[in-house]
Coordinates of C-alpha atoms in Angstrom, one line a residue:
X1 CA 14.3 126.5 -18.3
X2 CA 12.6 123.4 -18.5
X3 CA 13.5 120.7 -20.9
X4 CA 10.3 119.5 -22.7
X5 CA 10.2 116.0 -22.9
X6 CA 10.1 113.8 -26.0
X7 CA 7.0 112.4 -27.2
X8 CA 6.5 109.0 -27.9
X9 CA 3.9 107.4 -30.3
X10 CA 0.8 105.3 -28.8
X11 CA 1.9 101.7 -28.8
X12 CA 0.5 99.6 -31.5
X13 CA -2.5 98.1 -30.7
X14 CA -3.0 93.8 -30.7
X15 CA -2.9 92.3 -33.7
X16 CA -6.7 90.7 -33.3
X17 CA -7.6 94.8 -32.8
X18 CA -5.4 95.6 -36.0
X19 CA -7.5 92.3 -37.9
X20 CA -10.7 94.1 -36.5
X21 CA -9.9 97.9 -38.1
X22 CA -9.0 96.2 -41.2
X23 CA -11.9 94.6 -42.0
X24 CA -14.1 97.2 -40.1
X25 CA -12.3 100.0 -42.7
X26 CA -12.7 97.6 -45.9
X27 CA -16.5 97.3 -45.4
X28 CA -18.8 100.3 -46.0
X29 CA -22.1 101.3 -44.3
X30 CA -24.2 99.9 -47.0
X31 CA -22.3 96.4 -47.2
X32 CA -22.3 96.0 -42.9
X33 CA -24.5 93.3 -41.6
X34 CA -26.0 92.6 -38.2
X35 CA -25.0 90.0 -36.0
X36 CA -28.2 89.4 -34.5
X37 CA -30.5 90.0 -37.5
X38 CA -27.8 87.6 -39.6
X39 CA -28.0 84.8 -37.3
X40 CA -32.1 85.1 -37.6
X41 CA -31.9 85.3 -41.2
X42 CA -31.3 82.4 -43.6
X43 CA -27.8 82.1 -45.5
X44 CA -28.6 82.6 -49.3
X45 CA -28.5 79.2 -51.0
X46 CA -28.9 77.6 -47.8
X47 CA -32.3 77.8 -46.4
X48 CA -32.9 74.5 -47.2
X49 CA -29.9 73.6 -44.2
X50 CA -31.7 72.8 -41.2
X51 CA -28.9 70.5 -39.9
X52 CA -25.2 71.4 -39.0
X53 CA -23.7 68.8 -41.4
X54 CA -26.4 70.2 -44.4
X55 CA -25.2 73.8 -43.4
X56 CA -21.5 73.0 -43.4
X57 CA -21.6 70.8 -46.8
X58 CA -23.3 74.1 -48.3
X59 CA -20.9 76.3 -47.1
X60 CA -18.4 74.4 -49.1
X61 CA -20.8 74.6 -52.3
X62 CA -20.7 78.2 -51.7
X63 CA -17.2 78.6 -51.5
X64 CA -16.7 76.6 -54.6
X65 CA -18.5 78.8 -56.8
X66 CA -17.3 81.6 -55.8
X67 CA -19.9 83.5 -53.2
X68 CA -19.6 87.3 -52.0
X69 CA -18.5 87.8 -48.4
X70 CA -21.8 89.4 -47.6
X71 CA -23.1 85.2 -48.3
X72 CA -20.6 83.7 -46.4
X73 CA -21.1 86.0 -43.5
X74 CA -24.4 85.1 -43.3
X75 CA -23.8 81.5 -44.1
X76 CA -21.4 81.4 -41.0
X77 CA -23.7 83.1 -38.9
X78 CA -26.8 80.4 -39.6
X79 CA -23.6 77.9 -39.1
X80 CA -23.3 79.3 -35.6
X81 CA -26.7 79.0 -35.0
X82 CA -27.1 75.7 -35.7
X83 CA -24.3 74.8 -33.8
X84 CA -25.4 76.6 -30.5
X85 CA -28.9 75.2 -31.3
X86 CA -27.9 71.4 -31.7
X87 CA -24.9 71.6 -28.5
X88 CA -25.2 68.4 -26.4
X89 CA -23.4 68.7 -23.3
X90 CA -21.2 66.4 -22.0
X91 CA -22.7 65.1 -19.1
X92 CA -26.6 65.2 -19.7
X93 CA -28.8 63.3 -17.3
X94 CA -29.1 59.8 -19.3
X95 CA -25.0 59.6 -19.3
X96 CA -25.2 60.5 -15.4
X97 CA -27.8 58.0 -14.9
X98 CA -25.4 55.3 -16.6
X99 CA -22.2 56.5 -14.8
X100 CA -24.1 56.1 -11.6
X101 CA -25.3 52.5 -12.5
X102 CA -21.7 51.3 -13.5
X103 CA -20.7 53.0 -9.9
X104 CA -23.3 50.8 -7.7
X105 CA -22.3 48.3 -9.9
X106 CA -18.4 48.6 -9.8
X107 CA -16.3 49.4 -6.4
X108 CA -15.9 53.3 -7.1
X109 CA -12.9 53.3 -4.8
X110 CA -10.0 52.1 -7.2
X111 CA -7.7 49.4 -6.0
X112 CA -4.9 50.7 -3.8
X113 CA -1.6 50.2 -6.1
X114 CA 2.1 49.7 -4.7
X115 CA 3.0 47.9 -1.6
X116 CA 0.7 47.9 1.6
X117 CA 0.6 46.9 5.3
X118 CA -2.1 45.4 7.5
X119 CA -2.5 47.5 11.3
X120 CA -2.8 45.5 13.0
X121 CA -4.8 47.8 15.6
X122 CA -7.8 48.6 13.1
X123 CA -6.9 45.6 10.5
X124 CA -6.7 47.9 7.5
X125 CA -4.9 48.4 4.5
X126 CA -2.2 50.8 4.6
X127 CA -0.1 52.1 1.5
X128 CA 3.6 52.2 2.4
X129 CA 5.4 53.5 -0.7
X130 CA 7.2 55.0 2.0
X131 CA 8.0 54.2 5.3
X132 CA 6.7 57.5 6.7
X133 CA 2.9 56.9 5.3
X134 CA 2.7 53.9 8.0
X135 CA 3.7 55.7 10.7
X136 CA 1.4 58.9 10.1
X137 CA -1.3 56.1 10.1
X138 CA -0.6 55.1 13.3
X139 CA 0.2 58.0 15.1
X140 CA -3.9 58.7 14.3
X141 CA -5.0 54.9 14.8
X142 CA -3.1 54.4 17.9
X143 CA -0.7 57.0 19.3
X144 CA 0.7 55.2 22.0
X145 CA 2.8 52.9 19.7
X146 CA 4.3 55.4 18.1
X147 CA 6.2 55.6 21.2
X148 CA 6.4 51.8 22.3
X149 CA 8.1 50.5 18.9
X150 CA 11.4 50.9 18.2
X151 CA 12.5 54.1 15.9
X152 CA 14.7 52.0 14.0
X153 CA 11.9 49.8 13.2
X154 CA 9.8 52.3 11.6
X155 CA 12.4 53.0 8.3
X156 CA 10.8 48.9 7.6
X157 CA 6.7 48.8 7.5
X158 CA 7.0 45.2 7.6
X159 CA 8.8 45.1 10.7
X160 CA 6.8 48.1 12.4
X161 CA 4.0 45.9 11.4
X162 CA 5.3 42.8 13.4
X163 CA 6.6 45.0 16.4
X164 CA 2.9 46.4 16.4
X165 CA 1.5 43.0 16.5
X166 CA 3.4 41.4 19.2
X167 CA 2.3 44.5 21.4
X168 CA -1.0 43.9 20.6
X169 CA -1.3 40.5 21.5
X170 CA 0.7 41.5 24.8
X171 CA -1.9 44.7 25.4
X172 CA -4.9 42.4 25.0
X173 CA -3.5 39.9 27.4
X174 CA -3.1 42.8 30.0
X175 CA -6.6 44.3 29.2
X176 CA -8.8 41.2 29.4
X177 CA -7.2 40.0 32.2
X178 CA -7.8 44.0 34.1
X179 CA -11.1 43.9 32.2
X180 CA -12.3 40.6 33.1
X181 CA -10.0 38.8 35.1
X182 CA -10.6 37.9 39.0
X183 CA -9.0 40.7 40.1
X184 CA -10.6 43.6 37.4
X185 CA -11.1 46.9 37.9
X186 CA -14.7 48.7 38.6
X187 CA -15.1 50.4 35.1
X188 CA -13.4 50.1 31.3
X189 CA -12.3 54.0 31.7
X190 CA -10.0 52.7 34.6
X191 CA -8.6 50.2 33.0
X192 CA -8.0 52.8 29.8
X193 CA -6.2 54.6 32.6
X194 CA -3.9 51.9 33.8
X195 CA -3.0 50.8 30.2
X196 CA -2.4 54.5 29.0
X197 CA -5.2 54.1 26.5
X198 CA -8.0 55.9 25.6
X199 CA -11.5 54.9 26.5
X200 CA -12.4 54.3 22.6
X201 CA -9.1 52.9 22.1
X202 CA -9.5 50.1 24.5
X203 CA -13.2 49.3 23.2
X204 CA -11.5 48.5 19.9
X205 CA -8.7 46.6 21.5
X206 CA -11.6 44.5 23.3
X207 CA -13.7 44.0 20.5
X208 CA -10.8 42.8 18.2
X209 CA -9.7 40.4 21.1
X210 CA -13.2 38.8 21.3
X211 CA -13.6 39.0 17.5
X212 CA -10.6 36.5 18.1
X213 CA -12.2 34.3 19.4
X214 CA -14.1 31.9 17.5
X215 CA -17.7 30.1 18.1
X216 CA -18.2 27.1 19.9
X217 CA -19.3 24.6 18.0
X218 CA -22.1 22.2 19.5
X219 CA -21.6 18.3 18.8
X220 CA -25.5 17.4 18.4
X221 CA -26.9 16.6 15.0
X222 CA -28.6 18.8 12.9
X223 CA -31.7 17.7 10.7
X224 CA -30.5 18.9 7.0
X225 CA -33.3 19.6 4.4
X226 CA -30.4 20.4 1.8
X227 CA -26.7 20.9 1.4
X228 CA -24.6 21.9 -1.1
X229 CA -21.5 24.3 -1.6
X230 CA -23.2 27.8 -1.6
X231 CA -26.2 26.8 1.2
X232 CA -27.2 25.3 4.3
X233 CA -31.2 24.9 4.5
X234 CA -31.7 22.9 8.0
X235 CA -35.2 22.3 10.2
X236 CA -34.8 24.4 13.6
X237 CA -36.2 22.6 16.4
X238 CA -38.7 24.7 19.0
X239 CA -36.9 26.1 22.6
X240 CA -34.1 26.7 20.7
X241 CA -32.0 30.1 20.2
X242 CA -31.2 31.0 16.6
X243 CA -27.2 32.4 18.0
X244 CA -25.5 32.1 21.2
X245 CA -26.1 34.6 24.0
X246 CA -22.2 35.1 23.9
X247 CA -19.1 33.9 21.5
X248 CA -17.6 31.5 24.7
X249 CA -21.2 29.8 25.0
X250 CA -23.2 27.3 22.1
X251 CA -26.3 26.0 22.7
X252 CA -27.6 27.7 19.5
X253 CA -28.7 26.7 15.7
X254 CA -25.4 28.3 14.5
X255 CA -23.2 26.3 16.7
X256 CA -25.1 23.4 15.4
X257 CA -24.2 24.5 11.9
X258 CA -21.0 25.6 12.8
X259 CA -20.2 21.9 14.3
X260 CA -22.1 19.9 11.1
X261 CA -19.4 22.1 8.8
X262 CA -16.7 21.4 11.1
X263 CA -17.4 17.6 11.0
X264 CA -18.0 17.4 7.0
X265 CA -14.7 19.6 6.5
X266 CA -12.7 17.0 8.7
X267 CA -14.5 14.0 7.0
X268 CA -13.7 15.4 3.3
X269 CA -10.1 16.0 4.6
X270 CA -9.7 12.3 5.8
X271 CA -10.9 11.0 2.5
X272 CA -8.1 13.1 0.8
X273 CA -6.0 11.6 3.0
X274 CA -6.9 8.6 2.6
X275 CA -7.5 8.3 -1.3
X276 CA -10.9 8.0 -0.6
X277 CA -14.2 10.1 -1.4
X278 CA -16.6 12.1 0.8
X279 CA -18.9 9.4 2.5
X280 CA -21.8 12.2 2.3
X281 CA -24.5 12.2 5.2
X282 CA -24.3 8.5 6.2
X283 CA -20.6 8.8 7.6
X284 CA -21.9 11.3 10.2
X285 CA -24.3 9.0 12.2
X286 CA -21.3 7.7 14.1
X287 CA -21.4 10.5 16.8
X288 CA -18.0 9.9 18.0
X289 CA -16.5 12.7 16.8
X290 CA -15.5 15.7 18.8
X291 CA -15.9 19.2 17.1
X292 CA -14.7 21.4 19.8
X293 CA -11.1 21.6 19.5
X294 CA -9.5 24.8 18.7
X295 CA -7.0 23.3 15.9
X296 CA -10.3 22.9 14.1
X297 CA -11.5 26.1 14.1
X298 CA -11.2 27.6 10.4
X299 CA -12.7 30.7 9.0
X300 CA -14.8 29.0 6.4
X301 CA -16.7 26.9 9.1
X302 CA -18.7 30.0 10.0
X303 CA -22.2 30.2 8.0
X304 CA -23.4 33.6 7.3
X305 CA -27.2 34.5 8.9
X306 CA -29.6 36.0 6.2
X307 CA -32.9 35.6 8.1
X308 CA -33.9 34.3 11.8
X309 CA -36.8 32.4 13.5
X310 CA -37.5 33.7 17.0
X311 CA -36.5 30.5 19.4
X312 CA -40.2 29.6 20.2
X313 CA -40.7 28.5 16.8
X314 CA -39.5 25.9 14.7
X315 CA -39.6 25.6 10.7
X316 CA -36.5 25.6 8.0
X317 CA -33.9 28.1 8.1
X318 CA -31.3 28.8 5.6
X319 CA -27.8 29.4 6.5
X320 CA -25.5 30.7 3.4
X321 CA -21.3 29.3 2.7
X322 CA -20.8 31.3 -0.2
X323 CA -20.2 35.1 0.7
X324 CA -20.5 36.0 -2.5
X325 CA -24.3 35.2 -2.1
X326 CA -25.4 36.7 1.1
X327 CA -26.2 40.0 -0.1
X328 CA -28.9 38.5 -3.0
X329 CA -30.3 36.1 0.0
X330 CA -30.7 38.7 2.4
X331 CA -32.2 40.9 -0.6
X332 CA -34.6 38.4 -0.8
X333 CA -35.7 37.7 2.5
X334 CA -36.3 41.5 3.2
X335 CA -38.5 41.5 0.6
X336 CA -36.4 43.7 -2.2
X337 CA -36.8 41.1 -4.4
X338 CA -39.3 38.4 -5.0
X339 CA -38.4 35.2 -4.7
X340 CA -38.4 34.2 -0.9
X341 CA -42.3 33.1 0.2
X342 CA -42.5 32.4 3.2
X343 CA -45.2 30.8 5.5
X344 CA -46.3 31.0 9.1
X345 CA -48.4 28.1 11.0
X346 CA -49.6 28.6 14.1
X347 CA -51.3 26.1 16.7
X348 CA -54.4 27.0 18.5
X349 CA -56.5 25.8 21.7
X350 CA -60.0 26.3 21.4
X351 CA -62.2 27.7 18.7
X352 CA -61.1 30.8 17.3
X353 CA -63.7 33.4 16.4
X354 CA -64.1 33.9 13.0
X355 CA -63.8 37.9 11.8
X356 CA -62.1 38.6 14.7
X357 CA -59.2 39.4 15.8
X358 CA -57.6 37.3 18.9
X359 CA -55.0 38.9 20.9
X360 CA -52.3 36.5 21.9
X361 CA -50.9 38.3 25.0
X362 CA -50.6 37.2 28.6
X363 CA -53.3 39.5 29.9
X364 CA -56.0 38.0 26.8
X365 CA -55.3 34.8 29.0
X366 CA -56.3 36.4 32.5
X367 CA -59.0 37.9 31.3
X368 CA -60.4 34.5 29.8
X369 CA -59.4 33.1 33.1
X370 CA -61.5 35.2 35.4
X371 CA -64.4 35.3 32.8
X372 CA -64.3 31.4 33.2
X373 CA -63.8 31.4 37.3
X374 CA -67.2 34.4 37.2
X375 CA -69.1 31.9 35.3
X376 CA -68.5 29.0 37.1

């Protein structure tokens, strides 16, 4: 014989389900109102309430003197209404427009916090809270120090750091001198091979090298328009380039600049020296000063370019000091802004046609040639 087995009562169902019988059993069918047609309806004594405020205020008037829940129901409901009816959402389109604003104003990346490490193969920042995050940065910068520097090293950033930099002074010796020197090989991809480099790898080691490597700085005399600390405005001469062909030669308007800096930096430094003041433009018509030494070389002798002149022509040209301010000047001379006018004048042979236009190219010039030679 089978045994039948006890039966056990339903489980009790969730309290918000017990809440919802309750009050569903206390109402009657008469008394029950509809969501939908209650929130379309006005509360009674608050059809005036167009606002959520006005609405909640006379929900409280209600409640004070003593309203039936069929009124308080429906005064909820129009509350609901009104609420769904006035929501703002957080981010709407006026409060994205500012946010982006205060972004392009503002860095958006935030400042690296904790201590930090230059590479020195790519020259950036590196966090090194711990010793490990340096060295998964350069195993992807540069995987072949990983196994040149010392493992002990590595537990210290600062001194994987210094290891790195003596072998990178030591590797672009090497690569300059396969690269360049007298006896250099035919391509850069063997020389990436001789070094154990990688072809990209070795571009960047080259480019750093010669990044090195400062201007040279001409010794002839510039004719300055205006000077101060933020610009340079200076009158190029014709047949002149605007930069050097290459950092090792001058011959250029910026190693004229470059030079004029160097030579006002040393003068202002040998009046501190010497308890003296700056002797301005006048003390740099002696000429005997030599600008080309490499002790003299200093980071803030290098004016930044914001505009060019092609080396044909000649008129002012405006080098900036401030770094700060090359962005707005370069704004300017590309037009973004207004502010920068600027005015061409150009020298003509011969009587030019008016309402026409006059081709200034070398075969113009043969063809007037041979129509002068058939007419004579």
């Amino acid at each position: 014989p089978t045994r039948a087995r006890p039966s056990h009562p339903p489980p009790p169902p969730p309290p918000h389900h017990r809440r919802r019988v309750v009050v569903a059993s206390s109402m009657s069918s008469s008394s029950r109102v509809d969501p939908a047609a209650a929130e379309d309806a006005p509360a009674p004594g608050a059809a005036a309430a167009e606002s959520y405020d006005a609405q909640l205020a006379a929900m409280k008037s209600m409640r004070a003197r003593g309203a039936s829940a069929d009124e308080m129901r429906a005064a909820a409901a129009k509350l609901n209404h009104l609420k769904r009816a006035l929501f703002v959402p957080r981010y709407t389109s006026s409060r994205k427009t500012a946010k982006l604003e205060k972004s392009s104003s503002t860095p958006r990346r935030r400042a690296m916090q904790g201590p930090r490490v230059r590479c020195p193969a790519c020259g950036h920042d590196v966090k090194a809270s711990h010793p490990d995050q340096f060295r998964h940065h350069v195993a992807k910068c540069c995987p072949d120090a990983v196994r040149v520097v010392p493992k002990d090293a590595w537990t210290d950033p600062a001194v994987a750091a210094d290891a790195m930099a003596t072998r990178e002074s030591t590797l672009a010796e090497e690569a300059k001198l396969l690269a360049y020197g007298p006896e250099k090989l035919a391509s850069l991809d063997d020389v990436a091979a001789a070094l154990e480099l990688t072809p990209r790898r070795l571009r960047l080691l080259l480019r750093r090298a010669s990044l090195a490597v400062p201007l040279v700085a001409d010794e002839e005399r510039l004719e300055v328009i205006h000077e101060d600390d933020a610009i340079l405005v200076v009158n190029k001469p014709p047949g002149l380039r605007f930069h050097p062909v290459h950092r090792f030669e001058g011959n250029s308007l910026l190693s004229r600049c470059i030079g004029h800096i160097r030579r006002r930096r040393r003068r202002r430094r040998r009046a501190i020296d010497d308890g003296g003041e700056d002797g301005g433009e006048d003390a740099d018509a002696d000429g005997e000063e030599k600008v080309d030494d490499d002790e003299d070389a200093h980071a803030d002798d290098m004016p930044h370019i914001v505009h060019r002149l092609d080396m044909d022509t000649s008129g002012v040209c405006v080098f900036v000091k401030d770094k700060s301010l090359v962005d707005g000047f370069a704004r300017q001379f590309r037009g973004d802004d207004a502010g920068v006018k600027k005015e061409y004048v150009a020298l003509a042979v011969g009587t030019v046609p008016r309402g026409e236009v006059v081709a200034f190219s070398s075969e113009a010039e043969d063809v007037r040639d041979d129509d002068d030679d058939a007419a004579a």
